[in-house]
Amino acid sequence: MILSLSKQIPSASRKIKLQWFSVTTAPYSHGHEIKLTTPMPEVASFKGVTSYTDLYNYSITNSNHFWETHAKSRLKWFEPFHTTSECDMSVGKAKWFLGGKLNVSVNCVDRHAQTNPDKIALIWEKDELGQNEFVTYQQLLEMVCRLANSLVDSGVRKGDRVAIYMPVSPIAVAAMLACARIGAVHSVVFAGFSADALAQRIKDAGAETIITTDQAVRGGKVIELKNIVNAALVQCPSVKRVFLSHRLGKSYARTDKDIDLDEAMSKADKYCEPVSMDSEDLLFMLYTSGSTGKPKGIVHTQAGYLLYAMMTQKYVFDYRDGDIYACVADVGWITGHSYVVYGPLGNGATSVLFESVPTYPDPGRYWNMVERLRINQFYGAPTAIRLLLRYGDSYVKKYDLSTLRVLGSVGEPINHEAWEWYHNVVGNGKCDVVDTWWQTETGGIAITPRPSSLGDVIVPSAPMRPFFGIQPALVGEDGKELVGGDSDGACCLKTPWPGMARTIYGDHERFLDTYYRPYPGYYFSGDGARKIENEFFQITGRMDDVLNISGHRLGTAEIEDILDEHVDVAEAAVVGVPHHIKGEEAFAFVSLKEGVSKQKVNLVGELKSDVRQKVAAFAVPGQILISDALPKTRSGKIMRRILRKLAAGEVNDLGDTSTLADPTVVERLAAERLKMK
Ligand code: WTA
């Protein structure tokens, strides 16, 4: 069984692992030379920097000069910026590259189309095995321009919000970049979310435009995306237009707001003048879950986000010109934004778009793709690795994976077994495994090992070290930084970096309350962390009521709201329980209204179906325990600590129950829980 990371890997066993990796150097203190796998020409202008340690320290102590130099050499500007940064962590203020004008789509497409028009920008690995589509930078430019012109022709303007609800595909990437080209703010909604979840995000963003696809196909299953959009539209009268692209071309229900995207693009001009954007204009918003209330639209701006995504893609993955880079995330999540689209394309890379699922048509799908496309970097989620390792090594071994150099992991802690399998079986012991820690809010990877091909150490299952410009801090409950020892603390970031989120769309107070007020002077991530060997960072998990199910973030409150709406339900409380594949799963406790029988036929089925239809399939609780009451304190607060223990089956270890209003409630719940096993 997979326990929480903190339980699974006590620091004592870490030491053994460290010896196993024959650690003889501590990278911070003994970096005698600048060991970067890919060259960083800018180093020449960093005075006195001769070692990796120097370089990292320079990025902190001379942060402005470090980022200014990179921004000038790596981005194409219409007008130069006059001030590198105006940031104040004590009030949650962040502005980068002030006064600069640029266009992100020009940076991601035009400049590469000019120098290298026939280079492949995107390789679409379609759901159907062996079906690929290749898009060159020149072709991508035309797609982006035609799509951008179609938006403009229908009345979309700079600053307008555009919801994108599409499967992973070149047209989805073009839609994002087309928004960037005309200065519209995209809000990509993961195409696994329900009509209600989509409607909620459309309304919050005030989007008048949706770009979608007739059907999506994943693992051979057809998802009627357009029909889901139609259902969302009923709740969103302010939507004026729905652009529709075609994937399967099957029939769908039309509305008078539909615009056929292929048709519009074929009529539109093939060049679109890029809009000159201010560095701090909005680039996109992306909804993510918090511990309370509705999802929050995290806002990222133009220049800082792009530069940070590019730098991390290049240096974390040792990306070199000519590499084939595959991040198998969906574009609906931040990983897809930063490491399928903006980072790689900003760097002029060839980026693979993976439309399918890891087990279709069989559990060798990823590795079949790696062999066929000769992939050099593979970036995926621990949940998929855990799933695949159960099928054994043969699905990996039958493919030639010798092109792989770096294997990335993201979204949740990677447990030891999965890490070792990834390293030894997939990577044949020869690839660097980089366990990357970051969040929608950080814009890009914040804590990560760096590729060790130069003899550096990688500690299994730990993101280890901050990226350039990032200074993590472990902070105690008293708000003071913890120094020394293997102490657990809140994982905070102390210094500003260009990729940091700027606000929550329409709710800056919530932004400050969530990230900057809990530990004044720091950005608080919501995660806990500790240091191993007083040196390497390890994430211990969320400190709030946010679940991480198969790498997808979800607030317990989002599931509770749906369960509460059911006519028979008095109250619901959701907690997370460890799950051997998904990492974590939702476990729901539901108390019924008076007069409703606990034996009511198919109540559990109805509740599960409500969550599936109103949130998403991944949110459906694995188990639902129906009872007559929930354990509460005398002041009426639900005692989640006890529910977590009950859910985990630890009924004999419930801790202090003396503050409960009615201790017999727990006894009854414990009895019910035992019956469920
Ligand atoms: C978790 C995904 C442990 C963490 C990029 C974080 C991780 C949340 C790791 C962000 C990791 C992400 N080890 N936990 N390497 N990477 N997380 O916004 O709890 O979807 O706060 O961004 O995922 O999820 P999000």
PDB file of N, CA and C and ligand atoms in Angstrom, residues 288 333-335 409-414 435-441 463 525 527 539 541-542 548 551 553, ligand 1:
ATOM      1  N   THR A 288      -8.012  26.723 -10.811  1.00  0.00           N
ATOM      2  CA  THR A 288      -7.495  25.639  -9.993  1.00  0.00           C
ATOM      3  C   THR A 288      -8.260  25.629  -8.677  1.00  0.00           C
ATOM      4  N   TRP A 333      -4.353  21.643 -18.160  1.00  0.00           N
ATOM      5  CA  TRP A 333      -3.713  21.882 -16.862  1.00  0.00           C
ATOM      6  C   TRP A 333      -2.510  22.779 -17.057  1.00  0.00           C
ATOM      7  N   ILE A 334      -1.973  23.299 -15.967  1.00  0.00           N
ATOM      8  CA  ILE A 334      -0.821  24.205 -16.088  1.00  0.00           C
ATOM      9  C   ILE A 334       0.379  23.496 -16.718  1.00  0.00           C
ATOM     10  N   THR A 335       0.535  22.196 -16.436  1.00  0.00           N
ATOM     11  CA  THR A 335       1.684  21.488 -17.018  1.00  0.00           C
ATOM     12  C   THR A 335       1.613  21.537 -18.541  1.00  0.00           C
ATOM     13  N   SER A 409       8.847  13.980 -13.651  1.00  0.00           N
ATOM     14  CA  SER A 409       7.666  13.585 -12.887  1.00  0.00           C
ATOM     15  C   SER A 409       7.031  14.847 -12.331  1.00  0.00           C
ATOM     16  N   VAL A 410       5.711  14.904 -12.333  1.00  0.00           N
ATOM     17  CA  VAL A 410       5.041  16.132 -11.892  1.00  0.00           C
ATOM     18  C   VAL A 410       3.643  15.879 -11.359  1.00  0.00           C
ATOM     19  N   GLY A 411       3.212  16.746 -10.464  1.00  0.00           N
ATOM     20  CA  GLY A 411       1.809  16.797 -10.071  1.00  0.00           C
ATOM     21  C   GLY A 411       1.510  16.247  -8.703  1.00  0.00           C
ATOM     22  N   GLU A 412       2.361  15.373  -8.205  1.00  0.00           N
ATOM     23  CA  GLU A 412       2.122  14.731  -6.913  1.00  0.00           C
ATOM     24  C   GLU A 412       3.434  14.089  -6.498  1.00  0.00           C
ATOM     25  N   PRO A 413       3.514  13.671  -5.261  1.00  0.00           N
ATOM     26  CA  PRO A 413       4.752  13.007  -4.846  1.00  0.00           C
ATOM     27  C   PRO A 413       4.939  11.719  -5.644  1.00  0.00           C
ATOM     28  N   ILE A 414       6.158  11.421  -6.009  1.00  0.00           N
ATOM     29  CA  ILE A 414       6.422  10.133  -6.671  1.00  0.00           C
ATOM     30  C   ILE A 414       6.999   9.206  -5.603  1.00  0.00           C
ATOM     31  N   ASP A 435      12.145  14.933 -10.410  1.00  0.00           N
ATOM     32  CA  ASP A 435      10.870  15.050  -9.703  1.00  0.00           C
ATOM     33  C   ASP A 435      10.624  16.543  -9.512  1.00  0.00           C
ATOM     34  N   THR A 436       9.759  17.103 -10.330  1.00  0.00           N
ATOM     35  CA  THR A 436       9.601  18.560 -10.358  1.00  0.00           C
ATOM     36  C   THR A 436       8.427  19.007  -9.508  1.00  0.00           C
ATOM     37  N   TRP A 437       8.688  19.875  -8.576  1.00  0.00           N
ATOM     38  CA  TRP A 437       7.601  20.426  -7.738  1.00  0.00           C
ATOM     39  C   TRP A 437       7.257  21.836  -8.197  1.00  0.00           C
ATOM     40  N   TRP A 438       6.010  22.050  -8.408  1.00  0.00           N
ATOM     41  CA  TRP A 438       5.533  23.397  -8.733  1.00  0.00           C
ATOM     42  C   TRP A 438       4.015  23.390  -8.724  1.00  0.00           C
ATOM     43  N   GLN A 439       3.408  24.492  -9.127  1.00  0.00           N
ATOM     44  CA  GLN A 439       1.956  24.646  -9.022  1.00  0.00           C
ATOM     45  C   GLN A 439       1.451  25.570 -10.124  1.00  0.00           C
ATOM     46  N   THR A 440       0.141  25.544 -10.331  1.00  0.00           N
ATOM     47  CA  THR A 440      -0.475  26.484 -11.263  1.00  0.00           C
ATOM     48  C   THR A 440       0.009  27.901 -10.939  1.00  0.00           C
ATOM     49  N   GLU A 441       0.102  28.183  -9.661  1.00  0.00           N
ATOM     50  CA  GLU A 441       0.446  29.530  -9.210  1.00  0.00           C
ATOM     51  C   GLU A 441       1.902  29.906  -9.463  1.00  0.00           C
ATOM     52  N   PRO A 463      12.163  16.578  -4.914  1.00  0.00           N
ATOM     53  CA  PRO A 463      12.491  17.624  -5.894  1.00  0.00           C
ATOM     54  C   PRO A 463      13.788  18.373  -5.557  1.00  0.00           C
ATOM     55  N   SER A 525       2.650  28.130  -0.386  1.00  0.00           N
ATOM     56  CA  SER A 525       2.200  27.246  -1.467  1.00  0.00           C
ATOM     57  C   SER A 525       0.988  26.400  -1.101  1.00  0.00           C
ATOM     58  N   ASP A 527       1.474  23.667   0.512  1.00  0.00           N
ATOM     59  CA  ASP A 527       2.113  22.369   0.762  1.00  0.00           C
ATOM     60  C   ASP A 527       2.995  22.432   1.999  1.00  0.00           C
ATOM     61  N   ILE A 539       8.704  17.231  -0.459  1.00  0.00           N
ATOM     62  CA  ILE A 539       7.343  17.725  -0.213  1.00  0.00           C
ATOM     63  C   ILE A 539       6.592  16.676   0.601  1.00  0.00           C
ATOM     64  N   GLY A 541       3.172  16.983   1.346  1.00  0.00           N
ATOM     65  CA  GLY A 541       1.747  16.946   0.982  1.00  0.00           C
ATOM     66  C   GLY A 541       1.037  18.241   1.332  1.00  0.00           C
ATOM     67  N   ARG A 542      -0.228  18.329   0.940  1.00  0.00           N
ATOM     68  CA  ARG A 542      -0.996  19.555   1.167  1.00  0.00           C
ATOM     69  C   ARG A 542      -1.256  19.769   2.651  1.00  0.00           C
ATOM     70  N   ASN A 548      -5.379  15.579  -4.031  1.00  0.00           N
ATOM     71  CA  ASN A 548      -4.601  15.422  -5.252  1.00  0.00           C
ATOM     72  C   ASN A 548      -4.915  14.029  -5.791  1.00  0.00           C
ATOM     73  N   GLY A 551      -2.981  13.278  -9.609  1.00  0.00           N
ATOM     74  CA  GLY A 551      -2.278  14.499 -10.007  1.00  0.00           C
ATOM     75  C   GLY A 551      -3.212  15.672 -10.283  1.00  0.00           C
ATOM     76  N   ARG A 553      -5.751  18.495  -8.916  1.00  0.00           N
ATOM     77  CA  ARG A 553      -6.100  19.187  -7.675  1.00  0.00           C
ATOM     78  C   ARG A 553      -7.595  19.344  -7.557  1.00  0.00           C
TER      79      ARG A 553
HETATM   80  C1  WTA B   1       1.340  18.870  -5.870  1.00  0.00           C
HETATM   81  C2  WTA B   1       0.801  20.955 -11.012  1.00  0.00           C
HETATM   82  C3  WTA B   1       4.870  16.547  -4.608  1.00  0.00           C
HETATM   83  C4  WTA B   1       1.488  19.870  -4.731  1.00  0.00           C
HETATM   84  C5  WTA B   1       2.158  21.329 -11.599  1.00  0.00           C
HETATM   85  C6  WTA B   1       1.147  21.173  -5.398  1.00  0.00           C
HETATM   86  C7  WTA B   1       3.627  17.862  -6.017  1.00  0.00           C
HETATM   87  C8  WTA B   1       0.071  20.773  -6.375  1.00  0.00           C
HETATM   88  C9  WTA B   1       4.652  17.818  -6.995  1.00  0.00           C
HETATM   89  C10 WTA B   1      -0.012  21.699  -7.548  1.00  0.00           C
HETATM   90  C11 WTA B   1       5.825  17.051  -6.695  1.00  0.00           C
HETATM   91  C12 WTA B   1       3.017  19.042  -7.730  1.00  0.00           C
HETATM   92  N1  WTA B   1       5.880  16.439  -5.497  1.00  0.00           N
HETATM   93  N2  WTA B   1       3.748  17.234  -4.835  1.00  0.00           N
HETATM   94  N3  WTA B   1       6.820  16.931  -7.558  1.00  0.00           N
HETATM   95  N4  WTA B   1       4.231  18.557  -8.047  1.00  0.00           N
HETATM   96  N5  WTA B   1       2.627  18.618  -6.523  1.00  0.00           N
HETATM   97  O1  WTA B   1      -1.536  23.445  -9.501  1.00  0.00           O
HETATM   98  O2  WTA B   1       0.565  19.567  -3.708  1.00  0.00           O
HETATM   99  O3  WTA B   1      -2.174  21.267 -10.601  1.00  0.00           O
HETATM  100  O4  WTA B   1       0.693  22.154  -4.494  1.00  0.00           O
HETATM  101  O5  WTA B   1       0.180  22.091 -10.547  1.00  0.00           O
HETATM  102  O6  WTA B   1       0.432  19.460  -6.793  1.00  0.00           O
HETATM  103  O7  WTA B   1      -0.945  21.236  -8.486  1.00  0.00           O
HETATM  104  P1  WTA B   1      -1.207  22.034  -9.823  1.00  0.00           P
END
